[in-house]
Every structure is written in C-alpha cells, then in structure tokens.
C-alpha cells in the first residue's frame, strides 16, 4: 500500500491533476485501515465495534466494495457526542463515524495525503506526517529572532471547522483531482448529516471534528484560501519581510513594516469573507513585536501573543541580548492545573503508588509538550503545584493519622514524582 501511495504522490507532482484514484480504495486498503483501528473506541450510529466487524471481515469488506462500485454506498450520519472543552464549562461537539465509514474515510484520507503532501507549503504544520507543533513554534521563534520582524498579526478564525464551505472545498479538490467518483464520495461524507440522540440534522457546511478526512480537507481549504494567497500575492507585494506559520486553523503572520501588517489584516478579513469565514475580532490584533518592540512600549514593556498553547514574549538573555521567551499561556496553565486538581479529587482513594504512577503519566505528557527551550520556569510551577495538590489530597483522605510534610516527603522519596525537564530544543 505504501508503494501505491508513493506512486500517487509522484503522479501528483508530475501531472498536477490526477485522473483516477478511486481504485486505490480496495479490499487491501480497507483491511489495512481495519488493522489500524484501535479496540474499545466509541461507536457510530451503527454501534458496530472492531471486534464485531472482524467476525465476517472478508464478507463485510466485499460488501463495501460492491456497493461503492454501484454507487449505492451511502455514508451514515456521524453520531454527535459532546466532550468537555478544555478550560471551559462549555462542551465541544465531536462526530463519530460508523465503523465501515471509518475504513473508507481512512483509505480516502491516505490518498488525499499522498496527492497534497507535495503541494502544501513548508510553513503549514498541522495534520502532516513528520511535522509537529514544536516545529511550528521553532519556526516562529527563528523568524522573529533572525529576520527583520517588527510586527505580528495574531489571528483567530471563528468556528473554522463549523463554517468550512462545501462548494468551495469541492472546487479546490477538483483543481487537483479529476476522478469524479472519488469526489462524489468526498461530497457524500461531507453531507452525510449528524445524529444527535434520535434527531437527524443536515450538514450543509463544515467538516465534523472526528471525521478522518476532516483534517486534510481543512488543510486543502486553507492551502487555497490562505497559504497560496499569502505566498503568491501578499508576500510578493510587500517591500519588507513577511512570513506566515500555520498549524491547522491557528496561524501567525509576521511583518517588517507596520503599514504592511495592517493592510494584510484588513485584506485578510475580505479574503476570508469571500470563502465563508470570519475572524474572531476579540482574539485577533496587530501588535508590535520583535527586537525593537520595547522602544514603543509603556514602561519598557511590550505586547505578547499566544500560539499553540504558549505565550511568546519579547525577552532578554542574562547577557542583556534580545530573545523570544516562551511560557505556558495563562489560559493553558489554568486548565492544566484544574485538570490535575480534578483528577486527584476523583482518584485519591486509590493506593498511593498507583496514584503517583498515574499522576506521573499525566505530568510527563505535560512536560513533553511544554518542555521547550527557555520554559523551565513554567515547568517548575507545574511541578510545585502538582506536589501541593497531591499533599492536600492525601491530607484530606487521612482520617486517623495526620499527613505532615515530613511524612509526605518520605512518600515522595519512595515514589518520586516525574521531574520537569526540557524535551525539545527550539534554539538549536
């Protein structure tokens, strides 16, 4: 299958627009997707699990292929569930496809990845193999540190995944894929609808978060709406330096000149509106940022911006030289602290070795993401907070014997908490 996808990628580079790709959705690719599926996952409206599907695997796969050949295969509505939104009392909708739809979407996603990987820009980092949030943060750091950057445009697109326009997306896909059968099934997945309880809702726009093709479709949409426009129109018409770094629908643009930053911000609103999108006005702004930003600040201070969970700050090294400092954003710090506190509250009756072992898994996950160069202070704050909350939790559950700091330190010596450390070097 890897060879087939490599061949698709080569043809996409050579010919630009591919004529036939639907034949790559076959028994072999569907079985490969079946093997990738994890057990114990939430089910769609069909309520079929991986184990149940596997009982008649060959027959079930054949049934899917036969229906696709006669165009009688109809994706089922995604089952909408709500999960807690991090750092908020609100709930975030998540769409869960039926099991066979997961397999078909998975195979089609691999084809789309192969077609577009060679077309996407290097400054696009979201949902791409070999690219990560840390790499995006490093590029932002490098651009500000080593290019002539004085202004940052910090933008938030309002409800991007909910407002993605189906007709525009299909036009973008048709620009690179000629196979009408393949495109027909993409459109069917987009318009499959949503089941919430016993109610079915039409999906005339948007891409359900949870759908396997949604991430690459989102990248295709922003590739044409934003990335290509920035590279071929915005950048070439700027007299000064201009750069963009994007991770999914989260992006930062950096400029040398104030006038060009402000013009881009105004033009961006019109550009997004053309494709059914708009910026969140309360979360988007043009700020002075870079090595000369302090000159216009009040009291020597300058503005900051958040990107991918970090607050980026105009800072100074110990030697007094300019540097971009990175800290966990206040919003994310509040959320992570609340998560630790809530988890301890719900698990404090477990055995102490188990509590600390499971808490360590959570802490290591935090340190692995937030442990970037120059962020030691934020990691130490998490470490101190986790210790304090663990002590309070153990003290509350101890009815007979008092939990003193001395006793707590003996426990920690025997069952150490994960230590914060820098995992990712963004300065190298």
Short mmCIF file of C-alpha atoms in Angstrom, two decimals:
data_model
loop_
_atom_site.label_atom_id
_atom_site.label_comp_id
_atom_site.label_asym_id
_atom_site.label_seq_id
_atom_site.Cartn_x
_atom_site.Cartn_y
_atom_site.Cartn_z
CA UNK A 1 0.00 0.00 0.00
CA UNK A 2 2.89 2.36 0.77
CA UNK A 3 4.17 1.84 -2.79
CA UNK A 4 0.75 2.73 -4.19
CA UNK A 5 0.64 5.95 -2.18
CA UNK A 6 4.18 6.83 -3.26
CA UNK A 7 3.06 6.34 -6.85
CA UNK A 8 0.09 8.68 -6.31
CA UNK A 9 2.43 11.30 -4.85
CA UNK A 10 4.77 11.02 -7.85
CA UNK A 11 1.90 11.35 -10.34
CA UNK A 12 0.51 14.35 -8.46
CA UNK A 13 3.86 16.11 -8.73
CA UNK A 14 4.30 15.18 -12.39
CA UNK A 15 0.82 15.79 -13.79
CA UNK A 16 -0.71 18.19 -11.30
CA UNK A 17 -4.27 16.87 -11.73
CA UNK A 18 -4.92 13.16 -11.25
CA UNK A 19 -7.50 11.39 -13.39
CA UNK A 20 -8.14 8.17 -11.44
CA UNK A 21 -7.56 7.41 -7.75
CA UNK A 22 -10.75 5.66 -6.66
CA UNK A 23 -9.34 2.20 -7.47
CA UNK A 24 -6.97 2.66 -4.52
CA UNK A 25 -9.96 2.26 -2.22
CA UNK A 26 -9.98 -1.53 -2.42
CA UNK A 27 -10.07 -4.65 -0.25
CA UNK A 28 -6.38 -4.38 0.65
CA UNK A 29 -6.51 -0.72 1.71
CA UNK A 30 -9.74 -1.24 3.68
CA UNK A 31 -8.26 -4.23 5.50
CA UNK A 32 -5.16 -2.17 6.28
CA UNK A 33 -7.38 0.53 7.77
CA UNK A 34 -9.22 -2.11 9.79
CA UNK A 35 -5.92 -3.25 11.32
CA UNK A 36 -5.10 0.35 12.29
CA UNK A 37 -8.33 0.83 14.22
CA UNK A 38 -7.98 0.63 17.99
CA UNK A 39 -10.22 -1.58 20.07
CA UNK A 40 -12.54 -0.12 22.68
CA UNK A 41 -13.26 3.05 20.71
CA UNK A 42 -16.65 4.78 20.74
CA UNK A 43 -19.01 3.53 18.05
CA UNK A 44 -21.01 5.45 15.46
CA UNK A 45 -24.73 5.23 14.71
CA UNK A 46 -24.29 1.59 13.60
CA UNK A 47 -22.96 0.66 17.07
CA UNK A 48 -20.54 -1.75 15.37
CA UNK A 49 -17.22 -2.38 17.12
CA UNK A 50 -13.96 -3.51 15.56
CA UNK A 51 -14.39 -6.98 17.08
CA UNK A 52 -17.90 -7.35 15.66
CA UNK A 53 -16.82 -6.18 12.20
CA UNK A 54 -13.93 -8.66 12.22
CA UNK A 55 -16.24 -11.66 12.72
CA UNK A 56 -17.13 -11.52 8.99
CA UNK A 57 -14.24 -9.39 7.78
CA UNK A 58 -13.88 -10.60 4.17
CA UNK A 59 -17.62 -10.62 3.57
CA UNK A 60 -18.06 -7.17 5.10
CA UNK A 61 -15.19 -5.68 3.07
CA UNK A 62 -16.58 -7.22 -0.11
CA UNK A 63 -19.98 -5.72 0.67
CA UNK A 64 -18.47 -2.25 0.95
CA UNK A 65 -16.56 -2.60 -2.34
CA UNK A 66 -19.62 -3.94 -4.21
CA UNK A 67 -21.79 -1.05 -3.01
CA UNK A 68 -19.12 1.51 -3.90
CA UNK A 69 -18.84 0.12 -7.44
CA UNK A 70 -22.59 0.52 -7.98
CA UNK A 71 -22.64 3.89 -6.16
CA UNK A 72 -25.14 2.52 -3.65
CA UNK A 73 -22.74 3.06 -0.76
CA UNK A 74 -24.17 5.83 1.39
CA UNK A 75 -22.19 7.13 4.38
CA UNK A 76 -24.21 7.12 7.56
CA UNK A 77 -24.66 10.27 9.65
CA UNK A 78 -21.95 10.81 12.24
CA UNK A 79 -23.03 10.32 15.83
CA UNK A 80 -22.59 13.58 17.68
CA UNK A 81 -21.30 13.43 21.22
CA UNK A 82 -20.12 16.24 23.45
CA UNK A 83 -16.87 16.26 25.36
CA UNK A 84 -15.69 18.85 27.91
CA UNK A 85 -13.94 21.81 26.29
CA UNK A 86 -10.57 22.33 27.92
CA UNK A 87 -10.57 25.35 30.21
CA UNK A 88 -14.29 25.99 29.90
CA UNK A 89 -17.65 24.85 31.23
CA UNK A 90 -18.77 24.51 27.62
CA UNK A 91 -18.87 21.24 25.69
CA UNK A 92 -17.19 20.58 22.34
CA UNK A 93 -19.08 18.60 19.68
CA UNK A 94 -17.36 15.53 18.25
CA UNK A 95 -18.58 13.46 15.31
CA UNK A 96 -18.09 9.69 15.40
CA UNK A 97 -18.45 7.90 12.02
CA UNK A 98 -19.88 4.40 11.68
CA UNK A 99 -17.25 1.66 11.56
CA UNK A 100 -17.32 0.99 7.84
CA UNK A 101 -17.27 4.74 7.16
CA UNK A 102 -14.10 4.96 9.26
CA UNK A 103 -12.44 2.42 6.98
CA UNK A 104 -13.49 4.12 3.75
CA UNK A 105 -12.59 7.57 5.07
CA UNK A 106 -9.23 6.25 6.25
CA UNK A 107 -8.38 4.90 2.80
CA UNK A 108 -9.51 8.12 1.13
CA UNK A 109 -7.57 10.23 3.64
CA UNK A 110 -4.37 8.36 2.70
CA UNK A 111 -4.99 9.16 -0.97
CA UNK A 112 -5.60 12.83 -0.20
CA UNK A 113 -2.43 12.97 1.91
CA UNK A 114 -0.43 11.50 -0.97
CA UNK A 115 -1.93 13.93 -3.50
CA UNK A 116 -1.41 17.06 -1.41
CA UNK A 117 1.72 16.48 0.64
CA UNK A 118 3.88 17.69 -2.23
CA UNK A 119 1.63 20.70 -2.83
CA UNK A 120 1.33 22.05 0.70
CA UNK A 121 3.74 24.78 1.80
CA UNK A 122 6.53 24.11 4.27
CA UNK A 123 5.06 26.68 6.69
CA UNK A 124 1.92 24.53 7.07
CA UNK A 125 2.46 22.15 10.01
CA UNK A 126 -0.92 20.78 11.10
CA UNK A 127 -2.01 17.16 10.47
CA UNK A 128 1.02 16.31 8.34
CA UNK A 129 3.40 13.39 8.70
CA UNK A 130 6.81 14.44 10.02
CA UNK A 131 5.58 17.87 11.12
CA UNK A 132 4.67 18.96 14.63
CA UNK A 133 3.55 21.83 16.81
CA UNK A 134 7.09 22.11 18.19
CA UNK A 135 8.44 22.65 14.68
CA UNK A 136 5.87 25.39 14.10
CA UNK A 137 6.88 27.09 17.35
CA UNK A 138 10.56 26.81 16.41
CA UNK A 139 9.92 28.46 13.03
CA UNK A 140 8.05 31.35 14.67
CA UNK A 141 10.97 31.73 17.07
CA UNK A 142 13.56 31.65 14.26
CA UNK A 143 11.69 34.11 12.03
CA UNK A 144 11.36 36.69 14.81
CA UNK A 145 14.93 36.15 16.02
CA UNK A 146 16.75 36.19 12.69
CA UNK A 147 14.54 38.06 10.21
CA UNK A 148 13.57 41.73 10.07
CA UNK A 149 10.34 41.38 12.03
CA UNK A 150 8.75 44.24 13.95
CA UNK A 151 5.03 43.42 13.74
CA UNK A 152 2.93 40.32 14.38
CA UNK A 153 -0.62 39.70 13.16
CA UNK A 154 -2.27 37.35 15.62
CA UNK A 155 -5.46 35.89 14.09
CA UNK A 156 -8.19 33.53 15.26
CA UNK A 157 -10.72 32.20 12.71
CA UNK A 158 -14.18 31.97 14.22
CA UNK A 159 -15.55 28.40 14.16
CA UNK A 160 -13.47 27.29 11.17
CA UNK A 161 -14.45 23.60 11.16
CA UNK A 162 -18.14 24.53 11.52
CA UNK A 163 -18.13 27.06 8.68
CA UNK A 164 -15.99 25.39 6.02
CA UNK A 165 -17.94 25.83 2.75
CA UNK A 166 -18.58 22.53 0.94
CA UNK A 167 -18.89 24.01 -2.53
CA UNK A 168 -15.61 25.89 -2.28
CA UNK A 169 -13.87 22.79 -0.90
CA UNK A 170 -15.09 20.70 -3.83
CA UNK A 171 -13.80 23.34 -6.27
CA UNK A 172 -10.39 23.20 -4.61
CA UNK A 173 -10.33 19.40 -4.77
CA UNK A 174 -11.44 19.41 -8.42
CA UNK A 175 -8.43 21.58 -9.20
CA UNK A 176 -6.13 18.65 -8.30
CA UNK A 177 -8.29 15.52 -8.68
CA UNK A 178 -10.25 14.74 -11.84
CA UNK A 179 -11.74 11.44 -10.60
CA UNK A 180 -15.48 12.24 -10.32
CA UNK A 181 -16.25 9.02 -8.43
CA UNK A 182 -13.71 9.85 -5.73
CA UNK A 183 -15.00 13.41 -5.43
CA UNK A 184 -18.58 12.15 -5.29
CA UNK A 185 -17.81 10.13 -2.17
CA UNK A 186 -15.95 13.03 -0.56
CA UNK A 187 -19.09 15.13 -1.02
CA UNK A 188 -21.29 12.35 0.35
CA UNK A 189 -19.20 12.17 3.50
CA UNK A 190 -19.40 15.94 3.96
CA UNK A 191 -23.19 15.90 3.58
CA UNK A 192 -23.87 12.67 5.46
CA UNK A 193 -25.57 14.54 8.28
CA UNK A 194 -25.44 14.36 12.06
CA UNK A 195 -27.35 12.19 14.51
CA UNK A 196 -27.84 13.67 17.95
CA UNK A 197 -29.90 11.31 20.04
CA UNK A 198 -32.86 10.40 17.83
CA UNK A 199 -32.70 13.62 15.81
CA UNK A 200 -31.00 13.81 12.41
CA UNK A 201 -29.59 17.12 11.20
CA UNK A 202 -28.38 18.08 7.73
CA UNK A 203 -24.73 19.08 7.31
CA UNK A 204 -24.77 21.77 4.63
CA UNK A 205 -21.42 23.20 5.70
CA UNK A 206 -18.47 22.37 7.93
CA UNK A 207 -16.37 19.28 8.49
CA UNK A 208 -17.16 17.19 11.59
CA UNK A 209 -14.32 17.14 14.10
CA UNK A 210 -13.72 13.42 14.44
CA UNK A 211 -14.09 12.61 10.75
CA UNK A 212 -10.94 11.01 9.32
CA UNK A 213 -10.91 13.16 6.18
CA UNK A 214 -11.70 16.40 8.01
CA UNK A 215 -8.09 17.36 8.88
CA UNK A 216 -6.74 17.00 5.34
CA UNK A 217 -9.84 18.71 3.90
CA UNK A 218 -9.22 21.60 6.30
CA UNK A 219 -5.62 21.82 5.12
CA UNK A 220 -6.72 21.82 1.47
CA UNK A 221 -9.22 24.60 2.19
CA UNK A 222 -6.69 26.85 3.95
CA UNK A 223 -3.99 25.97 1.40
CA UNK A 224 -6.02 27.76 -1.26
CA UNK A 225 -7.77 30.36 0.89
CA UNK A 226 -4.76 31.47 2.95
CA UNK A 227 -1.39 29.86 2.22
CA UNK A 228 -1.28 30.29 -1.56
CA UNK A 229 -2.75 33.80 -1.34
CA UNK A 230 -0.13 34.83 1.22
CA UNK A 231 2.76 33.35 -0.79
CA UNK A 232 1.76 34.50 -4.27
CA UNK A 233 0.05 37.82 -3.53
CA UNK A 234 0.68 39.18 -0.04
CA UNK A 235 4.38 38.40 0.25
CA UNK A 236 5.38 39.46 -3.25
CA UNK A 237 3.65 42.83 -2.78
CA UNK A 238 5.43 43.61 0.49
CA UNK A 239 8.55 45.77 0.38
CA UNK A 240 9.71 44.36 3.71
CA UNK A 241 9.94 40.83 5.12
CA UNK A 242 6.67 38.90 5.51
CA UNK A 243 6.20 35.37 6.87
CA UNK A 244 3.39 33.06 7.92
CA UNK A 245 3.39 29.94 10.11
CA UNK A 246 0.20 27.86 10.26
CA UNK A 247 -0.87 24.85 12.31
CA UNK A 248 -4.36 23.76 11.18
CA UNK A 249 -6.57 26.87 11.59
CA UNK A 250 -4.18 28.51 14.06
CA UNK A 251 -1.68 30.83 12.37
CA UNK A 252 0.66 33.77 12.97
CA UNK A 253 1.85 36.29 10.37
CA UNK A 254 4.99 38.38 10.86
CA UNK A 255 5.96 41.60 9.05
CA UNK A 256 8.78 44.10 8.92
CA UNK A 257 6.62 47.18 8.36
CA UNK A 258 3.57 48.36 10.31
CA UNK A 259 1.71 49.58 7.22
CA UNK A 260 2.03 46.19 5.52
CA UNK A 261 0.93 44.33 8.64
CA UNK A 262 -2.18 46.50 8.99
CA UNK A 263 -3.00 46.29 5.28
CA UNK A 264 -2.76 42.49 5.44
CA UNK A 265 -5.06 42.42 8.47
CA UNK A 266 -7.69 44.46 6.62
CA UNK A 267 -7.33 42.45 3.40
CA UNK A 268 -7.49 39.18 5.35
CA UNK A 269 -11.00 39.97 6.57
CA UNK A 270 -12.18 40.41 2.98
CA UNK A 271 -10.32 37.33 1.81
CA UNK A 272 -11.85 35.08 4.48
CA UNK A 273 -15.33 36.54 3.96
CA UNK A 274 -15.18 35.53 0.29
CA UNK A 275 -14.90 31.90 1.40
CA UNK A 276 -17.48 31.99 4.18
CA UNK A 277 -15.08 32.61 7.06
CA UNK A 278 -14.52 35.45 9.50
CA UNK A 279 -12.03 36.33 12.18
CA UNK A 280 -12.82 36.48 15.88
CA UNK A 281 -12.43 40.23 16.41
CA UNK A 282 -11.84 39.91 20.16
CA UNK A 283 -8.99 37.44 19.63
CA UNK A 284 -7.29 39.00 16.58
CA UNK A 285 -4.97 42.01 16.50
CA UNK A 286 -1.85 43.62 15.10
CA UNK A 287 0.90 44.07 17.69
CA UNK A 288 4.41 45.50 17.71
CA UNK A 289 6.75 42.59 18.36
CA UNK A 290 10.43 41.96 17.77
CA UNK A 291 13.80 43.22 18.92
CA UNK A 292 12.76 46.88 18.59
CA UNK A 293 9.27 46.49 20.09
CA UNK A 294 10.23 47.79 23.55
CA UNK A 295 11.02 51.19 22.10
CA UNK A 296 7.32 51.99 21.76
CA UNK A 297 6.11 50.12 24.82
CA UNK A 298 4.86 51.64 28.04
CA UNK A 299 7.36 51.42 30.85
CA UNK A 300 9.68 49.33 28.75
CA UNK A 301 7.05 46.60 28.30
CA UNK A 302 5.75 45.23 25.01
CA UNK A 303 2.75 43.17 23.96
CA UNK A 304 2.71 39.39 23.79
CA UNK A 305 0.83 36.85 21.67
CA UNK A 306 -0.33 33.27 22.19
CA UNK A 307 0.29 30.47 19.70
CA UNK A 308 -0.20 26.72 20.22
CA UNK A 309 -0.56 26.97 23.99
CA UNK A 310 2.45 29.23 24.57
CA UNK A 311 2.70 32.94 25.27
CA UNK A 312 5.53 34.45 23.23
CA UNK A 313 7.31 37.37 24.88
CA UNK A 314 9.96 39.94 23.97
CA UNK A 315 12.68 38.99 26.43
CA UNK A 316 16.33 39.40 27.31
CA UNK A 317 19.06 36.87 27.96
CA UNK A 318 21.18 37.09 31.09
CA UNK A 319 23.74 38.93 28.99
CA UNK A 320 21.10 41.52 28.07
CA UNK A 321 20.64 40.40 24.44
CA UNK A 322 17.23 40.18 22.79
CA UNK A 323 15.46 36.82 22.74
CA UNK A 324 11.95 35.48 22.25
CA UNK A 325 10.84 33.98 25.56
CA UNK A 326 8.18 31.28 25.68
CA UNK A 327 5.87 30.50 28.60
CA UNK A 328 2.81 28.33 29.03
CA UNK A 329 -0.11 30.66 28.34
CA UNK A 330 -2.18 31.74 31.35
CA UNK A 331 -5.25 30.08 29.87
CA UNK A 332 -3.48 26.74 29.39
CA UNK A 333 -1.76 26.92 32.77
CA UNK A 334 -5.13 27.43 34.44
CA UNK A 335 -6.59 24.48 32.53
CA UNK A 336 -3.70 22.12 33.28
CA UNK A 337 -3.78 22.98 36.97
CA UNK A 338 -7.54 22.41 37.09
CA UNK A 339 -7.09 19.04 35.36
CA UNK A 340 -4.54 17.91 37.97
CA UNK A 341 -6.74 19.05 40.84
CA UNK A 342 -9.87 17.37 39.45
CA UNK A 343 -8.07 14.13 38.64
CA UNK A 344 -6.65 13.88 42.17
CA UNK A 345 -10.08 14.54 43.64
CA UNK A 346 -11.59 11.63 41.69
CA UNK A 347 -8.73 9.17 42.20
CA UNK A 348 -7.50 9.89 45.72
CA UNK A 349 -8.95 6.65 47.18
CA UNK A 350 -6.59 4.52 45.12
CA UNK A 351 -3.37 3.14 46.56
CA UNK A 352 -0.62 5.75 46.86
CA UNK A 353 1.81 4.00 44.45
CA UNK A 354 -0.97 3.83 41.83
CA UNK A 355 -1.95 7.48 42.35
CA UNK A 356 1.62 8.69 41.86
CA UNK A 357 2.27 6.36 38.90
CA UNK A 358 -0.84 7.61 37.07
CA UNK A 359 -0.16 11.22 38.02
CA UNK A 360 3.35 10.84 36.64
CA UNK A 361 1.96 9.75 33.27
CA UNK A 362 -0.05 12.97 33.12
CA UNK A 363 2.90 15.11 34.21
CA UNK A 364 5.25 13.53 31.68
CA UNK A 365 2.72 14.29 28.93
CA UNK A 366 2.68 17.94 30.02
CA UNK A 367 6.46 18.15 30.23
CA UNK A 368 6.95 16.51 26.83
CA UNK A 369 4.75 19.13 25.14
CA UNK A 370 5.58 22.24 27.17
CA UNK A 371 9.22 21.33 27.82
CA UNK A 372 10.78 23.58 25.18
CA UNK A 373 13.92 25.67 25.41
CA UNK A 374 13.64 28.53 27.91
CA UNK A 375 10.39 27.35 29.52
CA UNK A 376 11.86 25.85 32.71
CA UNK A 377 10.06 28.34 34.95
CA UNK A 378 6.60 27.27 33.75
CA UNK A 379 7.51 23.60 34.19
CA UNK A 380 8.70 24.24 37.74
CA UNK A 381 5.38 25.94 38.51
CA UNK A 382 3.52 22.82 37.36
CA UNK A 383 5.84 20.63 39.45
CA UNK A 384 5.26 22.70 42.60
CA UNK A 385 1.52 22.84 42.01
CA UNK A 386 1.28 19.05 41.50
CA UNK A 387 3.18 18.43 44.76
CA UNK A 388 0.99 20.87 46.68
CA UNK A 389 -2.26 19.40 45.33
CA UNK A 390 -1.06 15.84 45.99
CA UNK A 391 -0.18 16.76 49.56
CA UNK A 392 -3.60 18.38 50.14
CA UNK A 393 -5.41 15.42 48.59
CA UNK A 394 -3.55 12.90 50.75
CA UNK A 395 -4.11 15.06 53.82
CA UNK A 396 -7.86 15.18 53.22
CA UNK A 397 -8.19 11.42 52.90
CA UNK A 398 -6.12 10.71 56.04
CA UNK A 399 -8.64 10.46 58.87
CA UNK A 400 -6.64 8.75 61.62
CA UNK A 401 -3.04 9.76 61.10
CA UNK A 402 -2.06 13.28 60.16
CA UNK A 403 -0.33 13.81 56.84
CA UNK A 404 2.61 16.05 57.70
CA UNK A 405 5.08 17.45 55.19
CA UNK A 406 7.71 15.20 56.74
CA UNK A 407 5.63 12.11 56.09
CA UNK A 408 4.71 13.37 52.61
CA UNK A 409 8.39 13.88 51.73
CA UNK A 410 9.12 10.29 52.79
CA UNK A 411 6.40 9.08 50.44
CA UNK A 412 7.77 11.20 47.59
CA UNK A 413 11.26 9.86 48.26
CA UNK A 414 9.94 6.32 47.92
CA UNK A 415 7.61 7.06 44.97
CA UNK A 416 9.12 10.09 43.19
CA UNK A 417 7.07 12.45 41.08
CA UNK A 418 8.13 12.89 37.46
CA UNK A 419 10.68 15.68 37.24
CA UNK A 420 10.21 18.54 34.77
CA UNK A 421 12.84 18.83 32.07
CA UNK A 422 13.37 20.28 28.62
CA UNK A 423 12.44 17.74 25.95
CA UNK A 424 12.54 19.90 22.80
CA UNK A 425 15.36 22.23 21.77
CA UNK A 426 13.90 25.03 19.66
CA UNK A 427 17.10 27.05 19.85
CA UNK A 428 19.26 24.51 18.03
#
